[in-house]
Short mmCIF file of N, CA and C in Angstrom, two decimals:
data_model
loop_
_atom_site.label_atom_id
_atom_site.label_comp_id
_atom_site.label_asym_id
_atom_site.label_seq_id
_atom_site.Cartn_x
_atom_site.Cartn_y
_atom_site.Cartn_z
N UNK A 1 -3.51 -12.34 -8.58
CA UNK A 1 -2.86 -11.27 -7.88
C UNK A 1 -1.48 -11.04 -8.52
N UNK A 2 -1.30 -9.70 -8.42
CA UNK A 2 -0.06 -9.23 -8.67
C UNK A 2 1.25 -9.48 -7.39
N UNK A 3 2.78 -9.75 -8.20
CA UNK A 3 3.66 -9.64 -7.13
C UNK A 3 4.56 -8.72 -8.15
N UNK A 4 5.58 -8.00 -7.08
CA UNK A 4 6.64 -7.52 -7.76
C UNK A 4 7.93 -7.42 -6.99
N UNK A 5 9.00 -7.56 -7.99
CA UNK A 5 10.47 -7.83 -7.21
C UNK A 5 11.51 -6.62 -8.29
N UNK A 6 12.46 -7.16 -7.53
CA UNK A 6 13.83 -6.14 -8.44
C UNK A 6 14.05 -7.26 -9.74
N UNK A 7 14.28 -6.77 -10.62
CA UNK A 7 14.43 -7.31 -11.99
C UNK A 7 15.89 -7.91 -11.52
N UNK A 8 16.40 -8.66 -12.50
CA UNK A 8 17.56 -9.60 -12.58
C UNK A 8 17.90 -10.51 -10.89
N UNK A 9 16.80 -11.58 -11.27
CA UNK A 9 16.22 -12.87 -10.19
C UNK A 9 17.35 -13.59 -9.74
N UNK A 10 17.84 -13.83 -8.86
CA UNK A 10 18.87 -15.00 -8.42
C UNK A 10 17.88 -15.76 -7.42
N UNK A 11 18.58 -15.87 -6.18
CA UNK A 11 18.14 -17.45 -5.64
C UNK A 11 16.46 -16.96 -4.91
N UNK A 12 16.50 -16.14 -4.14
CA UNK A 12 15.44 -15.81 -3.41
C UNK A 12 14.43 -15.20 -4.04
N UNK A 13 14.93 -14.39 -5.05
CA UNK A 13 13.92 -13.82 -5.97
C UNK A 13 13.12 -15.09 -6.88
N UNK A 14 13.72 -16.11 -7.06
CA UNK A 14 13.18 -16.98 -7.80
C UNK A 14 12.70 -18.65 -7.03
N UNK A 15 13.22 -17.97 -5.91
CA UNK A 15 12.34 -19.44 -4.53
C UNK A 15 10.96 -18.78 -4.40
N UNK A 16 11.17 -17.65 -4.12
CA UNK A 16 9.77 -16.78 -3.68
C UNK A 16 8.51 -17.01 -4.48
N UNK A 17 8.93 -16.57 -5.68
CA UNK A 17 7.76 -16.82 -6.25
C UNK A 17 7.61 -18.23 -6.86
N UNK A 18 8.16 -19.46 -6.43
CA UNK A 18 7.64 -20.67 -6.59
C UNK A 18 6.95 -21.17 -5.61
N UNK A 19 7.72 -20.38 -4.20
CA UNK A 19 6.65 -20.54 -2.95
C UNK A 19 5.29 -20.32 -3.41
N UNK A 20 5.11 -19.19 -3.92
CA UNK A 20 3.94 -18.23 -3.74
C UNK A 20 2.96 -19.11 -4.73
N UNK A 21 3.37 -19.46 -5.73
CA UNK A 21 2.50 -20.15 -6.84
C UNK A 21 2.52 -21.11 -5.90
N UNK A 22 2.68 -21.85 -5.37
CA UNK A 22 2.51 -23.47 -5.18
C UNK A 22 1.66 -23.29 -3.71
N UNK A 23 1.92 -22.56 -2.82
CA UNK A 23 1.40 -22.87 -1.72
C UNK A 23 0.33 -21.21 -1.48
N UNK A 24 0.61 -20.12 -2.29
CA UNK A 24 -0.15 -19.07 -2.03
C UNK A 24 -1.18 -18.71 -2.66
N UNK A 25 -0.65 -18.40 -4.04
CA UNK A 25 -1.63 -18.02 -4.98
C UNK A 25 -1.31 -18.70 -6.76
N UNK A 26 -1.75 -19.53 -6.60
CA UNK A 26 -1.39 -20.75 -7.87
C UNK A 26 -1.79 -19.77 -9.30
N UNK A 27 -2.48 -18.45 -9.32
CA UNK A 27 -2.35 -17.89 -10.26
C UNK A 27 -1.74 -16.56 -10.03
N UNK A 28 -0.85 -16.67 -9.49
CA UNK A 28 -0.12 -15.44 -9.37
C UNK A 28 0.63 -14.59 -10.71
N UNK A 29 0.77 -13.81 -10.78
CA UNK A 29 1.44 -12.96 -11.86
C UNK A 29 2.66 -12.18 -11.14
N UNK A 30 4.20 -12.36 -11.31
CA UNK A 30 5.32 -11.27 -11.20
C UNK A 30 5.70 -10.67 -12.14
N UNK A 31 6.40 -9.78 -11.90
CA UNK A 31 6.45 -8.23 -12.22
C UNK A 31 7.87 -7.85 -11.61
N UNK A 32 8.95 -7.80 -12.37
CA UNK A 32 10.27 -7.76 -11.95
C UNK A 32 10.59 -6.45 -12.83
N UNK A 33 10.77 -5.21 -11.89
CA UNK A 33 11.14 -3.57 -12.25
C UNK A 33 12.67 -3.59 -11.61
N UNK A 34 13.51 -2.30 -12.14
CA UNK A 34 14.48 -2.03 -11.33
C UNK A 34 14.20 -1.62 -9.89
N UNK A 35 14.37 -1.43 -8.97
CA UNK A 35 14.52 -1.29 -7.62
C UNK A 35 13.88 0.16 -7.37
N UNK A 36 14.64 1.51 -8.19
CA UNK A 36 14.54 2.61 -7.60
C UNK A 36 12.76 2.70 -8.58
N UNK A 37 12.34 1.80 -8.62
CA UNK A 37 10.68 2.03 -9.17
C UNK A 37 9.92 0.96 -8.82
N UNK A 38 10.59 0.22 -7.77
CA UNK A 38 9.53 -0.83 -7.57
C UNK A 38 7.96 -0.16 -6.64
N UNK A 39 8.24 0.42 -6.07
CA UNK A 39 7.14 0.58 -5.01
C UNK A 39 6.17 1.49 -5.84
N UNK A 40 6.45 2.72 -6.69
CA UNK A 40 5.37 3.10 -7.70
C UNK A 40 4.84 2.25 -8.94
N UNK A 41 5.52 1.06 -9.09
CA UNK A 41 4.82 0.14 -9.81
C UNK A 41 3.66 -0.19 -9.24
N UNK A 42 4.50 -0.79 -7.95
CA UNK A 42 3.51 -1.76 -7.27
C UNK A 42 2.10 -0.90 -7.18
N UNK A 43 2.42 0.26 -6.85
CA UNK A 43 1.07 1.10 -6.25
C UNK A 43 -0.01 1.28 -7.84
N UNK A 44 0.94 1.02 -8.54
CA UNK A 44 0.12 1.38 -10.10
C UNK A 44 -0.31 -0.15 -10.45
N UNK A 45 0.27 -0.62 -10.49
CA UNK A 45 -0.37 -2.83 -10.76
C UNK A 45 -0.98 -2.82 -9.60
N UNK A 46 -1.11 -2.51 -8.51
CA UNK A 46 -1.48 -2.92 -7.41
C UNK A 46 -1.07 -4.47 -7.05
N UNK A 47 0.50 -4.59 -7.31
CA UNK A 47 1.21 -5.46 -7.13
C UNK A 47 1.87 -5.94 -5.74
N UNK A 48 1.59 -6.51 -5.10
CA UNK A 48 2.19 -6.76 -3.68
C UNK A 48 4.08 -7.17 -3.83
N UNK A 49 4.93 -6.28 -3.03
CA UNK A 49 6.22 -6.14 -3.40
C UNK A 49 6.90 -7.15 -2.16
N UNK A 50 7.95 -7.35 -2.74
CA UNK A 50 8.98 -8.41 -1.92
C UNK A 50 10.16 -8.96 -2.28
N UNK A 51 11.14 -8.92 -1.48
CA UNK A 51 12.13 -9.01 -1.85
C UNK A 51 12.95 -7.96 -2.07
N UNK A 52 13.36 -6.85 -1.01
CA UNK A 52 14.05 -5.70 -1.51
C UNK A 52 14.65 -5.39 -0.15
N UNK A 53 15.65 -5.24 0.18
CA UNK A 53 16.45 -5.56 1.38
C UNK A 53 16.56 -4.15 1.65
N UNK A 54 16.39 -3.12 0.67
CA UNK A 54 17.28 -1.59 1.03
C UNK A 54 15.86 -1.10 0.98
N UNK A 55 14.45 -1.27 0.72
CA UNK A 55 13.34 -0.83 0.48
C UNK A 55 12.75 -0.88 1.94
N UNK A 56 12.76 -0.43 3.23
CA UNK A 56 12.31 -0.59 4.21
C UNK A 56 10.52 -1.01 4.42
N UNK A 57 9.99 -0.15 2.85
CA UNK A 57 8.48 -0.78 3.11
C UNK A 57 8.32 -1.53 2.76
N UNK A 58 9.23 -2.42 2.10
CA UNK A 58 8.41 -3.16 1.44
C UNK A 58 8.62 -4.70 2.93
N UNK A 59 7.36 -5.02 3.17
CA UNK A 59 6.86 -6.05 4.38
C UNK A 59 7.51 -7.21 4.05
N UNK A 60 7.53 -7.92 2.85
CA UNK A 60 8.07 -9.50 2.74
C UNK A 60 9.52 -9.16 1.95
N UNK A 61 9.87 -9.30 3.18
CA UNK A 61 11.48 -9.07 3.26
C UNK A 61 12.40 -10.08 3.96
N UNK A 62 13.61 -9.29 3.79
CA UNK A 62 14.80 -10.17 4.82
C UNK A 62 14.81 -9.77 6.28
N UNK A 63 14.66 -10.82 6.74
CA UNK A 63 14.61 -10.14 8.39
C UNK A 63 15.66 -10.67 9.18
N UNK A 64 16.31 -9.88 9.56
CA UNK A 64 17.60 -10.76 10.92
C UNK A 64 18.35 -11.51 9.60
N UNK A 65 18.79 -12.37 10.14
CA UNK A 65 19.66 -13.22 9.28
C UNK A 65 18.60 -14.19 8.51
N UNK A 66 17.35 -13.96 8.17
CA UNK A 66 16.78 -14.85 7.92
C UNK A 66 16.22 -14.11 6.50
N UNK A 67 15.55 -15.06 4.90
CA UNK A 67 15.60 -14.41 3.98
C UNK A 67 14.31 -14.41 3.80
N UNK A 68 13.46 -14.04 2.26
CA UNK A 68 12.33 -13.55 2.32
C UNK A 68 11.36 -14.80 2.18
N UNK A 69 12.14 -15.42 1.55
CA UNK A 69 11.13 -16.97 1.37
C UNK A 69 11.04 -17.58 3.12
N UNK A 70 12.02 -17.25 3.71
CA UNK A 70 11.02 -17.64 5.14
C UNK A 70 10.29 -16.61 6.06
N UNK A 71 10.33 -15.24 5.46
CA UNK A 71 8.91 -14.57 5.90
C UNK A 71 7.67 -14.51 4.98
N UNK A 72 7.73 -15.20 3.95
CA UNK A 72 6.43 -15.53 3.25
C UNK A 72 5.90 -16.60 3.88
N UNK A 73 6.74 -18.08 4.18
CA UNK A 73 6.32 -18.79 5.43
C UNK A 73 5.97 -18.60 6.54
N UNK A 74 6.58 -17.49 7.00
CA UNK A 74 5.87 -16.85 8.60
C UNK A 74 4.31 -16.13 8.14
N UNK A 75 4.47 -15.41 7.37
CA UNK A 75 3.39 -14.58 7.29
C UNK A 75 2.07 -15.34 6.45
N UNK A 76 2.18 -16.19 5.69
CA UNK A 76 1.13 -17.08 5.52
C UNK A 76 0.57 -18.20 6.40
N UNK A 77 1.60 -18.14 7.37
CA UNK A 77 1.37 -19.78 8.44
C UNK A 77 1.71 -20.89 7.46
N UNK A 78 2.79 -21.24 6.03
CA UNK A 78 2.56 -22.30 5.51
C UNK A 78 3.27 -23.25 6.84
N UNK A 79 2.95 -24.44 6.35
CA UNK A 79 3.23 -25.40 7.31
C UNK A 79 3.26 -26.61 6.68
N UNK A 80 3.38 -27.03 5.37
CA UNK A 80 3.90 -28.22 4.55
C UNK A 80 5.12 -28.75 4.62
N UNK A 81 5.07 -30.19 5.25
CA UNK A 81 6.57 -31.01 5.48
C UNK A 81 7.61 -30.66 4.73
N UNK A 82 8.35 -30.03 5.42
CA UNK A 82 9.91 -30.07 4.18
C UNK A 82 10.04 -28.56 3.93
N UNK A 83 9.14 -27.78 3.84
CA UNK A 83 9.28 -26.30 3.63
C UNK A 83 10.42 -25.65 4.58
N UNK A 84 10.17 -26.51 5.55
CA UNK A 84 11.37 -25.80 7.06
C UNK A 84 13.09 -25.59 6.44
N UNK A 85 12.85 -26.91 5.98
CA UNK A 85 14.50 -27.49 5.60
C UNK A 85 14.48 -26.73 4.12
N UNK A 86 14.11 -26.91 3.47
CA UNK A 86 14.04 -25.83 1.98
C UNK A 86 13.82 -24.39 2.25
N UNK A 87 13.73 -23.81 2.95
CA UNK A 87 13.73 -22.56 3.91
C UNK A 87 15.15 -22.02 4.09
N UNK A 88 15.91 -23.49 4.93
CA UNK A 88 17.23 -22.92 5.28
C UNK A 88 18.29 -23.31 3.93
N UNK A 89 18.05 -24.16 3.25
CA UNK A 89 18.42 -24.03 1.60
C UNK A 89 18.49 -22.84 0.97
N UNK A 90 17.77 -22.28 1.24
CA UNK A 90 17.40 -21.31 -0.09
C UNK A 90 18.27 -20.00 1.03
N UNK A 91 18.25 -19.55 2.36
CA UNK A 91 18.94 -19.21 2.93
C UNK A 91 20.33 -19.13 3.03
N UNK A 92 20.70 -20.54 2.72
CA UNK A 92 22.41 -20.68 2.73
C UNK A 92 22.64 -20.81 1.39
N UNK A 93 21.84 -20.62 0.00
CA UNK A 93 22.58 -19.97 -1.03
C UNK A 93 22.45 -18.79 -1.33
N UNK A 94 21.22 -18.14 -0.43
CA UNK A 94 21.02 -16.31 -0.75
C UNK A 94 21.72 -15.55 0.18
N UNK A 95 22.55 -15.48 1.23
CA UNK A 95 22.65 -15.08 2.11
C UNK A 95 23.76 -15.20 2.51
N UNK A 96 24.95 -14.35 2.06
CA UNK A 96 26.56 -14.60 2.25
C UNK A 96 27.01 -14.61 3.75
N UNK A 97 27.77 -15.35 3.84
CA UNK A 97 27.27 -15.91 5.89
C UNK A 97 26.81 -17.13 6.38
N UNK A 98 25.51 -17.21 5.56
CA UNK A 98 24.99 -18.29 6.34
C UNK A 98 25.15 -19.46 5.82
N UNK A 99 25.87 -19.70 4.98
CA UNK A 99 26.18 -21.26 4.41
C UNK A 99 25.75 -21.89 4.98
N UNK A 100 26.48 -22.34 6.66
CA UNK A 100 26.41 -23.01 7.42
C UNK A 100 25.14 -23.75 7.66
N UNK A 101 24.39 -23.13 7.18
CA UNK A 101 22.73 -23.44 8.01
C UNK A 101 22.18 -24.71 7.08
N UNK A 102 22.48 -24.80 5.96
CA UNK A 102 22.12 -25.90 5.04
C UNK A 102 23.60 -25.98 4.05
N UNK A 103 24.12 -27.32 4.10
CA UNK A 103 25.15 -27.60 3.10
C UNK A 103 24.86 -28.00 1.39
N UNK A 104 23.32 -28.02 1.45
CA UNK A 104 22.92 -27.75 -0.14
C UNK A 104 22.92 -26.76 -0.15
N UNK A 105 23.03 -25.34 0.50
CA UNK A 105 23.01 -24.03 -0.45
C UNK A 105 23.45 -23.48 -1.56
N UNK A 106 25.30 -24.07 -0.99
CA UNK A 106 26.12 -23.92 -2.35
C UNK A 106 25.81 -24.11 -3.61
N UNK A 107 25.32 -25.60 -4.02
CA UNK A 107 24.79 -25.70 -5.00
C UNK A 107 23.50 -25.40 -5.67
N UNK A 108 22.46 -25.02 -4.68
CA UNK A 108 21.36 -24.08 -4.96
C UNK A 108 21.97 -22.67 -5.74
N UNK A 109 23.33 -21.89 -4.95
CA UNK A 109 23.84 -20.81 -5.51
C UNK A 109 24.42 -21.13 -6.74
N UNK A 110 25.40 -22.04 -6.91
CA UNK A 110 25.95 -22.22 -8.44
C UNK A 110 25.10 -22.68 -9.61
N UNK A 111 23.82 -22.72 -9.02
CA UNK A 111 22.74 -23.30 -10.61
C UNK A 111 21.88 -21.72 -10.73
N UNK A 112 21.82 -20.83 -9.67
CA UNK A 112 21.11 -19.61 -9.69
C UNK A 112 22.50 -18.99 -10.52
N UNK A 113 23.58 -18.52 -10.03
CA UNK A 113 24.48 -18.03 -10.64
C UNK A 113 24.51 -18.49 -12.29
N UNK A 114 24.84 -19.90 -12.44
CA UNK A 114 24.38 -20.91 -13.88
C UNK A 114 23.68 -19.81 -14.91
N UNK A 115 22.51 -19.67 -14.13
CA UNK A 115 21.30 -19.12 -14.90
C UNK A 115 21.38 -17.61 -14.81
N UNK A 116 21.73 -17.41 -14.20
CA UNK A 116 22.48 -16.00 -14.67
C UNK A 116 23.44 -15.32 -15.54
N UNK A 117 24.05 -16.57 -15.93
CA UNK A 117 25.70 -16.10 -17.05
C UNK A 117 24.78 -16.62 -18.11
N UNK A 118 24.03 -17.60 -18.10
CA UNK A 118 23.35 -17.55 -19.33
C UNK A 118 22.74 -16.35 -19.88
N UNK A 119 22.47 -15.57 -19.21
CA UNK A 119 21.60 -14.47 -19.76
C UNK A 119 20.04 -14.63 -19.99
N UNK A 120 19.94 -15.82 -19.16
CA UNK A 120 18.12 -15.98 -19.08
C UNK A 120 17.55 -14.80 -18.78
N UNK A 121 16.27 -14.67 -19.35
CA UNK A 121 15.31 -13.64 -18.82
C UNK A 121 14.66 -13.43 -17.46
N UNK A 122 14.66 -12.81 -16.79
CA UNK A 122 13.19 -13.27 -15.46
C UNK A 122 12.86 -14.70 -15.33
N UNK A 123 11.92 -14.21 -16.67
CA UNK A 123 10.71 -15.49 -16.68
C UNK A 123 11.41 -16.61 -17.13
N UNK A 124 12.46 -16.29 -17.97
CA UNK A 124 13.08 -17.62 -18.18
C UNK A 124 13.57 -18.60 -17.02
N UNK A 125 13.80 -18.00 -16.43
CA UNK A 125 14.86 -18.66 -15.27
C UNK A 125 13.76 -18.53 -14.09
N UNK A 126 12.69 -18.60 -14.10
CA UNK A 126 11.36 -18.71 -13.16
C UNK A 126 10.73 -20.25 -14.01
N UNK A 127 10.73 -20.02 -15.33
CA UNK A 127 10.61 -21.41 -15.99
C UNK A 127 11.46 -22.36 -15.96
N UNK A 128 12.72 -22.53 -15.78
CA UNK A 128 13.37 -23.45 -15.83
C UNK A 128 14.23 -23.50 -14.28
N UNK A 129 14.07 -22.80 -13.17
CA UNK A 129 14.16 -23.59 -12.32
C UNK A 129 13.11 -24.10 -11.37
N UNK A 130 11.87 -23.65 -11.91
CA UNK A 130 10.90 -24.20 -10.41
C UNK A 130 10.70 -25.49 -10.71
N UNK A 131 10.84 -26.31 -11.74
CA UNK A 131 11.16 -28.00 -11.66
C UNK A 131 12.55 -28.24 -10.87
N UNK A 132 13.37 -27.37 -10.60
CA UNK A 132 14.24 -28.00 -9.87
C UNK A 132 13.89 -27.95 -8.35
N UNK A 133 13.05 -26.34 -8.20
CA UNK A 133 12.41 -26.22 -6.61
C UNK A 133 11.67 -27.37 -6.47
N UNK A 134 10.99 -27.76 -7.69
CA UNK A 134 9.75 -29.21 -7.11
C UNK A 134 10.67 -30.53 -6.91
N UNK A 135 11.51 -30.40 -7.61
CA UNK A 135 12.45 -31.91 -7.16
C UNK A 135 13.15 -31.51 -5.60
N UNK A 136 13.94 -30.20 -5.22
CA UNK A 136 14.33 -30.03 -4.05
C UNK A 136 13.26 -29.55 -2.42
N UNK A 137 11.99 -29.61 -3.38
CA UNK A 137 11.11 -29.76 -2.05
C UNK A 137 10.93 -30.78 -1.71
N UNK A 138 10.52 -31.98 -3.19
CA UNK A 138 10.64 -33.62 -2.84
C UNK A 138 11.68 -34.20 -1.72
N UNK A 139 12.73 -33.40 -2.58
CA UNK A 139 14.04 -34.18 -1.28
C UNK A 139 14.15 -33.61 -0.33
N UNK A 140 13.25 -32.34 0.30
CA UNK A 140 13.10 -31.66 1.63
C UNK A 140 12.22 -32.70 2.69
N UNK A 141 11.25 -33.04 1.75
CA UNK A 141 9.79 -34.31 2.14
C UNK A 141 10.46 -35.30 2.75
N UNK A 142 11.34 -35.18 1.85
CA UNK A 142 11.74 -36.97 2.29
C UNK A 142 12.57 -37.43 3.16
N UNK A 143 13.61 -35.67 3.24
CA UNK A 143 14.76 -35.93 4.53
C UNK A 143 14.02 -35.91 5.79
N UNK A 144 12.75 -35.14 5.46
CA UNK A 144 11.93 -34.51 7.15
C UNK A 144 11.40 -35.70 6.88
N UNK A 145 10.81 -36.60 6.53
CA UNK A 145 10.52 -37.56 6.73
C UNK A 145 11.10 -38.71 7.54
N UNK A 146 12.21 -38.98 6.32
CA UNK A 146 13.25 -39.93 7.17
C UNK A 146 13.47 -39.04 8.64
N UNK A 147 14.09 -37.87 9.21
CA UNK A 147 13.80 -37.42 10.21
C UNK A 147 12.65 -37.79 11.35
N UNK A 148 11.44 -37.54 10.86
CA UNK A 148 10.69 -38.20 12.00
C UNK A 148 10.23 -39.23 12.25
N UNK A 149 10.54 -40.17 11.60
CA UNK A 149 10.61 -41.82 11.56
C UNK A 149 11.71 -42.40 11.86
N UNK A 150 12.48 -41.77 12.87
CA UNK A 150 13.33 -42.26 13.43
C UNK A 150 13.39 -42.08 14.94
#
């Protein structure tokens, strides 16, 4: 399946689709257009769109104070340990405001920013951080863990 987002990826644009590969569709394909053409892409790839805050149709979005990687969790039912807490991570570095909600955000934001002054591509920076999403879901596992074993 096709996905598509706004071209030049920071934190949510590039949680999303590690969600999506890992727990949705493990052969997924994205598709990162400028904004004022995402939705006639999509209709031409027959690309499912997400991630566009000013795009009212597009469904896997930001809702309330909450960002798109946790309505891909609502709307799939995922339910894998640790996703909750990596949820509000990826929240308190996409989402100016909500720091508060997770005190790793910050540094979730300064390695997305990182990879941005580099001048990575999309895909580059879809390649080189979803080993860091798989190490910070590990340590999502393990805090909800320690959490309910206590």
């Amino acid at each position: 399946m096709k996905w598509i987002t706004r071209k030049n990826i920071k934190v949510d644009r590039v949680a999303c689709p590690w969600l999506i590969r890992r727990f949705v569709d493990p052969d997924a394909e994205f598709l990162f257009v400028e904004e004022n053409q995402l939705l006639d892409v999509a209709a031409r790839e027959r690309a499912i769109p997400f991630d566009a805050p000013r795009i009212s149709a597009v469904k896997l979005n930001h809702r309330g104070e909450r960002c798109t990687f946790e309505a891909i969790i609502e709307d799939f039912n995922l339910k894998q340990g640790g996703l909750e807490l990596l949820a509000l991570i990826v929240r308190a570095a996409d989402i100016k405001g909500q720091e508060h909600v997770a005190p790793e955000g910050i540094g979730l934001r300064a390695i997305a920013d990182g990879c941005q002054t580099m001048g990575l591509s999309d895909e580059d920076r879809l390649a080189k951080q979803f080993p860091m999403y798989d190490a910070l879901f590990a340590y999502c596992r393990k805090s909800t863990d320690k959490e309910s074993n206590t």
